[in-house]
């Protein structure tokens, strides 16, 4: 039994659990496996720790085959959870229920519907979380620190606490946390189970004080408090050294030249870089740009909206429909306003990090207008790599607003007319003010780079 596990001397002292790990595998035609390293704040942050174990899920056929063959990297344990169980847990619950609750995405006259099918998928979510808890219990040394990541694994801390009471357990939420009235849409027993799962941790941490307070509010209303669990806030920042170095490599310069050609000489740029995630609010951003062109004809032919909308969760119908709507609105704007030598919207849907960095460097205005976002690192990354200073139009519902709001032009993400006005204000900002704001934004954006962000959590967990 896992609960009777006796830690071995070589067992890990720092463990991280997340749905996606630092490496993924693809099957080549000849049957060999191709390993690909992941990026992001968590991967970068963890590089600060040597003696660590990363527990993650096998996400595709290549990953599962790697597990079966015993292929892997030192310090990474990939779990071959049944594909149907994973699909139920990941798409059915994590991305279609918990994500929707925390980002306030439901069309409430029709959804959610918590029926027998939901209960079946919830059982898979429990099994998926249990697989992580058992693996962590097996791998952890005596008194080890375990940092569980995000909404996919909210039940793990409570399950792991029962298996290994000696461990120091932390949970970090990378999403917003829903206000109590919205959170209570969940069935009462499920809402309680989610909260108690996280409260199995010694420490629960969030990206902003606002999300931490919302969690405390839910616990107070539903459970009467947070018990022995400490609550922390760690605002993940941009990795300035990496971004500035990477943004000046040859492939980025090549993409900058291509983008400049698409934009045309002498024109200003409004840049956005997002996944086609429902919460990112891409469609309303484009509608605001259309309103700018409709109502302020002086901008016609003088500005281009560079929109990178990289497909996300295309195995869910609602995301496929949203991606199609982004394309449709872009096409409509180009049909209504485009000329022989001016394409108002340059839309790219194929993920290309070098091209994203090129757009960051070129941007006169960055548009970051999510309905709701745990942080939004794009808002932090653009000021760091901008060549000539960049005005930031920022939704007040992005977690980044807490740190960047003073030097951004703030918008209500639902107000298309006000967003159009904000774009005009950003485009007409004087160079000196834009440069000064960009400098302050970059300083705030890099206050807690990924490695320090992770080490701060680890230290706080060990000291609590």
Tab-separated table of C-alpha atoms in Angstrom, residues 67-412:
chain	number	residue	atom	x	y	z
A	67	UNK	CA	6.381	5.376	-19.981
A	68	UNK	CA	5.813	1.830	-21.258
A	69	UNK	CA	9.354	1.621	-22.645
A	70	UNK	CA	10.855	3.065	-19.495
A	71	UNK	CA	12.154	6.086	-21.383
A	72	UNK	CA	12.422	9.264	-19.332
A	73	UNK	CA	14.575	11.933	-17.801
A	74	UNK	CA	16.175	11.900	-14.363
A	75	UNK	CA	13.939	13.705	-11.914
A	76	UNK	CA	10.752	13.300	-13.963
A	77	UNK	CA	8.055	10.712	-13.263
A	78	UNK	CA	5.374	10.581	-15.916
A	79	UNK	CA	2.101	8.871	-14.979
A	80	UNK	CA	0.408	6.669	-17.575
A	81	UNK	CA	-3.136	7.399	-16.409
A	82	UNK	CA	-5.824	5.667	-18.482
A	83	UNK	CA	-6.506	7.878	-21.527
A	84	UNK	CA	-10.278	7.936	-20.965
A	85	UNK	CA	-9.854	8.808	-17.291
A	86	UNK	CA	-7.454	11.601	-18.203
A	87	UNK	CA	-9.823	12.952	-20.874
A	88	UNK	CA	-12.708	13.036	-18.380
A	89	UNK	CA	-10.577	14.717	-15.730
A	90	UNK	CA	-8.749	17.174	-17.976
A	91	UNK	CA	-11.363	18.158	-20.565
A	92	UNK	CA	-14.548	17.165	-18.756
A	93	UNK	CA	-13.835	18.659	-15.320
A	94	UNK	CA	-10.670	20.791	-15.206
A	95	UNK	CA	-11.141	22.682	-18.470
A	96	UNK	CA	-14.931	22.576	-18.849
A	97	UNK	CA	-15.988	23.111	-15.218
A	98	UNK	CA	-13.254	24.450	-12.919
A	99	UNK	CA	-11.740	26.737	-15.582
A	100	UNK	CA	-15.198	28.047	-16.485
A	101	UNK	CA	-16.071	28.729	-12.844
A	102	UNK	CA	-12.879	30.629	-12.049
A	103	UNK	CA	-12.990	32.674	-15.270
A	104	UNK	CA	-16.759	33.393	-15.007
A	105	UNK	CA	-17.383	31.959	-18.488
A	106	UNK	CA	-20.719	30.193	-18.174
A	107	UNK	CA	-23.769	31.287	-20.170
A	108	UNK	CA	-25.899	30.688	-17.110
A	109	UNK	CA	-29.354	30.380	-18.764
A	110	UNK	CA	-28.098	27.157	-20.359
A	111	UNK	CA	-25.057	26.042	-18.385
A	112	UNK	CA	-23.710	24.490	-16.256
A	113	UNK	CA	-25.770	21.297	-15.982
A	114	UNK	CA	-24.539	19.059	-13.183
A	115	UNK	CA	-26.104	15.692	-13.983
A	116	UNK	CA	-25.175	12.006	-13.967
A	117	UNK	CA	-22.573	12.530	-16.706
A	118	UNK	CA	-20.893	15.210	-14.604
A	119	UNK	CA	-20.784	12.812	-11.639
A	120	UNK	CA	-19.210	10.123	-13.844
A	121	UNK	CA	-16.534	12.553	-14.986
A	122	UNK	CA	-15.979	13.768	-11.428
A	123	UNK	CA	-15.165	10.188	-10.399
A	124	UNK	CA	-12.459	10.215	-13.093
A	125	UNK	CA	-11.175	13.535	-11.752
A	126	UNK	CA	-10.880	11.948	-8.303
A	127	UNK	CA	-9.025	8.950	-9.760
A	128	UNK	CA	-6.665	11.224	-11.696
A	129	UNK	CA	-5.857	13.265	-8.576
A	130	UNK	CA	-5.422	10.065	-6.549
A	131	UNK	CA	-2.824	8.770	-9.037
A	132	UNK	CA	-0.775	11.917	-8.451
A	133	UNK	CA	-1.139	11.724	-4.682
A	134	UNK	CA	0.019	8.107	-4.621
A	135	UNK	CA	3.007	8.790	-6.881
A	136	UNK	CA	4.078	11.768	-4.758
A	137	UNK	CA	3.748	9.673	-1.618
A	138	UNK	CA	6.038	7.048	-3.159
A	139	UNK	CA	8.694	9.492	-4.363
A	140	UNK	CA	8.914	11.910	-1.429
A	141	UNK	CA	11.616	11.672	1.181
A	142	UNK	CA	10.831	12.106	4.853
A	143	UNK	CA	9.580	15.653	5.496
A	144	UNK	CA	9.972	16.633	1.840
A	145	UNK	CA	8.404	19.769	0.350
A	146	UNK	CA	5.736	19.097	-2.280
A	147	UNK	CA	4.414	21.933	-4.470
A	148	UNK	CA	1.180	20.982	-6.255
A	149	UNK	CA	0.272	23.131	-9.237
A	150	UNK	CA	-3.062	24.474	-10.366
A	151	UNK	CA	-6.734	23.655	-10.757
A	152	UNK	CA	-6.162	20.252	-12.346
A	153	UNK	CA	-4.851	18.910	-9.019
A	154	UNK	CA	-6.984	20.622	-6.371
A	155	UNK	CA	-7.770	17.329	-4.628
A	156	UNK	CA	-4.144	16.190	-4.370
A	157	UNK	CA	-3.112	18.062	-1.185
A	158	UNK	CA	-5.905	16.511	0.884
A	159	UNK	CA	-5.289	13.029	-0.526
A	160	UNK	CA	-1.536	13.315	-0.036
A	161	UNK	CA	-1.970	14.571	3.535
A	162	UNK	CA	-3.758	11.315	4.408
A	163	UNK	CA	-1.018	9.211	2.815
A	164	UNK	CA	2.001	11.152	4.103
A	165	UNK	CA	1.294	13.442	7.071
A	166	UNK	CA	5.042	14.111	7.430
A	167	UNK	CA	5.256	16.129	4.221
A	168	UNK	CA	5.207	19.908	3.770
A	169	UNK	CA	2.539	20.422	1.114
A	170	UNK	CA	1.845	23.554	-0.896
A	171	UNK	CA	-0.742	24.268	-3.569
A	172	UNK	CA	-0.390	27.076	-6.114
A	173	UNK	CA	-3.314	28.386	-8.197
A	174	UNK	CA	-2.272	29.860	-11.556
A	175	UNK	CA	-5.852	30.904	-12.357
A	176	UNK	CA	-8.117	33.490	-10.786
A	177	UNK	CA	-10.353	32.285	-7.961
A	178	UNK	CA	-14.085	32.714	-8.361
A	179	UNK	CA	-16.055	34.994	-6.035
A	180	UNK	CA	-18.163	33.011	-3.600
A	181	UNK	CA	-21.530	33.537	-5.316
A	182	UNK	CA	-20.168	32.207	-8.603
A	183	UNK	CA	-18.169	29.399	-6.971
A	184	UNK	CA	-21.379	28.190	-5.312
A	185	UNK	CA	-22.759	27.213	-8.711
A	186	UNK	CA	-20.822	24.008	-8.142
A	187	UNK	CA	-22.828	21.288	-6.392
A	188	UNK	CA	-22.520	21.828	-2.651
A	189	UNK	CA	-20.577	18.640	-1.983
A	190	UNK	CA	-18.201	19.287	-4.894
A	191	UNK	CA	-17.537	22.876	-3.823
A	192	UNK	CA	-16.694	21.625	-0.352
A	193	UNK	CA	-14.507	18.847	-1.740
A	194	UNK	CA	-12.496	21.295	-3.862
A	195	UNK	CA	-11.885	23.610	-0.921
A	196	UNK	CA	-11.010	20.801	1.483
A	197	UNK	CA	-8.669	19.362	-1.133
A	198	UNK	CA	-6.616	22.559	-1.261
A	199	UNK	CA	-6.858	22.996	2.510
A	200	UNK	CA	-5.014	19.691	2.847
A	201	UNK	CA	-1.958	21.822	2.074
A	202	UNK	CA	0.102	23.597	4.707
A	203	UNK	CA	0.103	26.603	2.397
A	204	UNK	CA	-2.163	27.677	-0.482
A	205	UNK	CA	-0.751	30.402	-2.722
A	206	UNK	CA	-2.096	32.641	-5.475
A	207	UNK	CA	-0.855	35.096	-8.080
A	208	UNK	CA	-2.570	38.154	-6.572
A	209	UNK	CA	-4.117	39.259	-3.300
A	210	UNK	CA	-7.492	39.504	-5.046
A	211	UNK	CA	-7.547	35.792	-5.907
A	212	UNK	CA	-6.285	34.849	-2.434
A	213	UNK	CA	-9.056	36.897	-0.821
A	214	UNK	CA	-11.668	35.259	-3.054
A	215	UNK	CA	-10.465	31.813	-1.939
A	216	UNK	CA	-10.579	32.871	1.705
A	217	UNK	CA	-14.104	34.181	1.103
A	218	UNK	CA	-15.239	30.845	-0.321
A	219	UNK	CA	-13.676	28.919	2.571
A	220	UNK	CA	-15.245	31.257	5.135
A	221	UNK	CA	-18.715	31.068	3.586
A	222	UNK	CA	-18.759	27.322	2.895
A	223	UNK	CA	-16.475	25.821	5.547
A	224	UNK	CA	-16.279	28.488	8.226
A	225	UNK	CA	-12.633	29.341	7.560
A	226	UNK	CA	-9.296	28.142	6.172
A	227	UNK	CA	-8.290	26.058	9.203
A	228	UNK	CA	-4.553	25.519	9.647
A	229	UNK	CA	-3.695	26.351	6.029
A	230	UNK	CA	-1.667	29.522	5.505
A	231	UNK	CA	-2.465	31.692	2.487
A	232	UNK	CA	0.244	33.343	0.390
A	233	UNK	CA	0.635	35.563	-2.677
A	234	UNK	CA	3.460	35.296	-5.229
A	235	UNK	CA	3.085	37.410	-8.376
A	236	UNK	CA	5.022	35.547	-11.060
A	237	UNK	CA	7.111	37.959	-13.108
A	238	UNK	CA	8.787	37.898	-16.504
A	239	UNK	CA	12.254	36.412	-16.977
A	240	UNK	CA	13.987	39.563	-18.207
A	241	UNK	CA	17.431	38.082	-18.906
A	242	UNK	CA	16.036	35.229	-20.988
A	243	UNK	CA	13.544	37.403	-22.888
A	244	UNK	CA	16.024	40.144	-23.778
A	245	UNK	CA	18.607	37.635	-24.939
A	246	UNK	CA	16.139	35.507	-26.908
A	247	UNK	CA	14.435	38.543	-28.493
A	248	UNK	CA	17.678	39.511	-30.276
A	249	UNK	CA	18.542	36.183	-31.871
A	250	UNK	CA	18.662	35.792	-35.632
A	251	UNK	CA	15.308	34.052	-36.082
A	252	UNK	CA	13.534	36.901	-34.271
A	253	UNK	CA	15.250	39.465	-36.511
A	254	UNK	CA	14.058	37.500	-39.559
A	255	UNK	CA	10.471	37.532	-38.320
A	256	UNK	CA	10.678	41.232	-37.542
A	257	UNK	CA	11.634	41.900	-41.154
A	258	UNK	CA	8.694	39.816	-42.376
A	259	UNK	CA	6.259	41.576	-40.024
A	260	UNK	CA	7.526	45.010	-41.044
A	261	UNK	CA	6.844	44.094	-44.656
A	262	UNK	CA	3.303	42.982	-43.780
A	263	UNK	CA	2.649	46.150	-41.790
A	264	UNK	CA	4.099	48.559	-44.343
A	265	UNK	CA	6.241	51.665	-43.822
A	266	UNK	CA	5.295	54.405	-41.403
A	267	UNK	CA	2.382	52.638	-39.750
A	268	UNK	CA	1.800	52.125	-36.042
A	269	UNK	CA	1.093	48.667	-34.612
A	270	UNK	CA	-1.360	47.339	-32.047
A	271	UNK	CA	-0.134	43.907	-30.947
A	272	UNK	CA	-1.835	41.090	-29.102
A	273	UNK	CA	-0.445	37.590	-28.460
A	274	UNK	CA	-2.824	35.025	-26.970
A	275	UNK	CA	-4.042	31.492	-27.125
A	276	UNK	CA	-7.570	31.319	-28.545
A	277	UNK	CA	-8.824	30.812	-25.013
A	278	UNK	CA	-12.354	31.980	-24.266
A	279	UNK	CA	-11.194	34.148	-21.379
A	280	UNK	CA	-8.662	36.077	-23.507
A	281	UNK	CA	-11.425	38.203	-25.086
A	282	UNK	CA	-9.855	38.317	-28.548
A	283	UNK	CA	-13.135	38.957	-30.362
A	284	UNK	CA	-14.035	42.043	-28.303
A	285	UNK	CA	-10.502	43.321	-28.803
A	286	UNK	CA	-10.972	43.097	-32.564
A	287	UNK	CA	-14.396	44.731	-32.319
A	288	UNK	CA	-12.761	47.612	-30.435
A	289	UNK	CA	-10.187	47.941	-33.220
A	290	UNK	CA	-13.002	47.972	-35.794
A	291	UNK	CA	-14.753	50.686	-33.772
A	292	UNK	CA	-11.505	52.696	-33.801
A	293	UNK	CA	-11.389	52.521	-37.609
A	294	UNK	CA	-15.116	53.206	-37.974
A	295	UNK	CA	-15.237	56.194	-35.645
A	296	UNK	CA	-11.778	57.703	-36.166
A	297	UNK	CA	-11.161	57.575	-39.925
A	298	UNK	CA	-7.809	59.333	-39.476
A	299	UNK	CA	-6.381	55.932	-38.411
A	300	UNK	CA	-7.358	54.175	-41.638
A	301	UNK	CA	-4.206	53.206	-43.470
A	302	UNK	CA	-2.042	54.360	-40.545
A	303	UNK	CA	-2.288	51.458	-38.087
A	304	UNK	CA	-2.192	47.655	-38.261
A	305	UNK	CA	-3.499	45.226	-35.667
A	306	UNK	CA	-1.034	42.343	-35.384
A	307	UNK	CA	-3.046	39.577	-33.739
A	308	UNK	CA	-1.477	36.259	-32.858
A	309	UNK	CA	-4.224	33.878	-31.764
A	310	UNK	CA	-2.710	30.471	-31.253
A	311	UNK	CA	-5.218	27.574	-31.206
A	312	UNK	CA	-5.998	26.155	-27.776
A	313	UNK	CA	-8.057	23.154	-26.612
A	314	UNK	CA	-9.292	22.408	-30.117
A	315	UNK	CA	-10.654	19.060	-28.940
A	316	UNK	CA	-13.492	21.044	-27.304
A	317	UNK	CA	-16.213	22.262	-29.689
A	318	UNK	CA	-16.696	25.613	-27.953
A	319	UNK	CA	-13.011	26.432	-28.501
A	320	UNK	CA	-13.126	25.445	-32.178
A	321	UNK	CA	-16.139	27.721	-32.604
A	322	UNK	CA	-14.383	30.581	-30.837
A	323	UNK	CA	-11.268	30.200	-33.005
A	324	UNK	CA	-13.464	30.321	-36.111
A	325	UNK	CA	-15.168	33.491	-34.829
A	326	UNK	CA	-11.780	35.187	-34.327
A	327	UNK	CA	-10.936	34.433	-37.961
A	328	UNK	CA	-14.361	35.605	-39.166
A	329	UNK	CA	-14.153	38.976	-37.381
A	330	UNK	CA	-10.617	39.572	-38.689
A	331	UNK	CA	-11.769	38.782	-42.227
A	332	UNK	CA	-14.753	41.146	-41.840
A	333	UNK	CA	-12.520	44.026	-40.730
A	334	UNK	CA	-10.138	43.448	-43.628
A	335	UNK	CA	-13.030	43.249	-46.089
A	336	UNK	CA	-14.624	46.448	-44.766
A	337	UNK	CA	-11.508	48.590	-44.451
A	338	UNK	CA	-8.628	46.974	-46.309
A	339	UNK	CA	-7.070	48.533	-49.391
A	340	UNK	CA	-4.639	47.350	-52.034
A	341	UNK	CA	-1.656	48.375	-49.883
A	342	UNK	CA	-3.089	48.114	-46.337
A	343	UNK	CA	-4.285	45.035	-44.464
A	344	UNK	CA	-5.853	46.307	-41.207
A	345	UNK	CA	-5.570	42.984	-39.316
A	346	UNK	CA	-2.570	40.686	-39.685
A	347	UNK	CA	-3.755	37.465	-38.040
A	348	UNK	CA	-1.488	34.487	-37.395
A	349	UNK	CA	-2.832	31.286	-35.834
A	350	UNK	CA	0.274	29.073	-35.919
A	351	UNK	CA	2.270	29.191	-32.690
A	352	UNK	CA	5.689	30.761	-33.226
A	353	UNK	CA	7.550	32.081	-30.178
A	354	UNK	CA	10.186	33.903	-32.230
A	355	UNK	CA	7.460	35.717	-34.167
A	356	UNK	CA	5.747	36.640	-30.881
A	357	UNK	CA	8.981	38.201	-29.613
A	358	UNK	CA	9.361	40.070	-32.905
A	359	UNK	CA	5.857	41.505	-32.452
A	360	UNK	CA	6.701	42.487	-28.861
A	361	UNK	CA	9.695	44.457	-30.118
A	362	UNK	CA	7.677	46.177	-32.852
A	363	UNK	CA	4.602	47.042	-30.793
A	364	UNK	CA	3.546	50.653	-30.379
A	365	UNK	CA	0.531	49.451	-28.381
A	366	UNK	CA	-0.003	46.149	-26.589
A	367	UNK	CA	-3.633	45.099	-26.148
A	368	UNK	CA	-4.228	42.755	-23.200
A	369	UNK	CA	-7.967	42.736	-22.463
A	370	UNK	CA	-8.937	39.395	-20.889
A	371	UNK	CA	-12.354	38.803	-19.388
A	372	UNK	CA	-10.428	37.373	-16.446
A	373	UNK	CA	-6.871	36.103	-16.109
A	374	UNK	CA	-4.796	34.730	-13.259
A	375	UNK	CA	-1.861	36.941	-14.270
A	376	UNK	CA	-1.212	37.319	-18.028
A	377	UNK	CA	2.524	37.285	-18.665
A	378	UNK	CA	2.166	38.887	-22.109
A	379	UNK	CA	1.350	42.158	-20.325
A	380	UNK	CA	4.645	41.795	-18.457
A	381	UNK	CA	6.767	40.532	-21.345
A	382	UNK	CA	6.025	43.229	-23.946
A	383	UNK	CA	7.439	46.171	-21.923
A	384	UNK	CA	10.577	44.135	-21.190
A	385	UNK	CA	11.549	43.568	-24.835
A	386	UNK	CA	9.933	46.584	-26.562
A	387	UNK	CA	12.469	48.374	-28.779
A	388	UNK	CA	11.012	51.878	-28.637
A	389	UNK	CA	8.548	51.833	-25.745
A	390	UNK	CA	5.044	50.485	-25.832
A	391	UNK	CA	1.740	51.758	-24.434
A	392	UNK	CA	-0.151	49.005	-22.591
A	393	UNK	CA	-3.950	48.775	-22.805
A	394	UNK	CA	-4.805	46.429	-19.940
A	395	UNK	CA	-8.001	44.856	-18.631
A	396	UNK	CA	-8.676	45.544	-14.968
A	397	UNK	CA	-9.639	41.855	-14.732
A	398	UNK	CA	-6.103	40.607	-15.468
A	399	UNK	CA	-4.059	39.616	-12.450
A	400	UNK	CA	-1.236	41.749	-13.882
A	401	UNK	CA	-3.389	44.834	-13.273
A	402	UNK	CA	-2.500	44.642	-9.565
A	403	UNK	CA	1.151	45.417	-10.397
A	404	UNK	CA	0.928	47.248	-13.745
A	405	UNK	CA	-2.306	49.218	-13.476
A	406	UNK	CA	-0.714	52.544	-12.557
A	407	UNK	CA	1.209	52.781	-15.834
A	408	UNK	CA	-1.261	51.064	-18.146
A	409	UNK	CA	-4.383	52.442	-19.810
A	410	UNK	CA	-7.026	50.423	-17.986
A	411	UNK	CA	-10.181	49.075	-19.626
A	412	UNK	CA	-13.362	47.241	-18.705
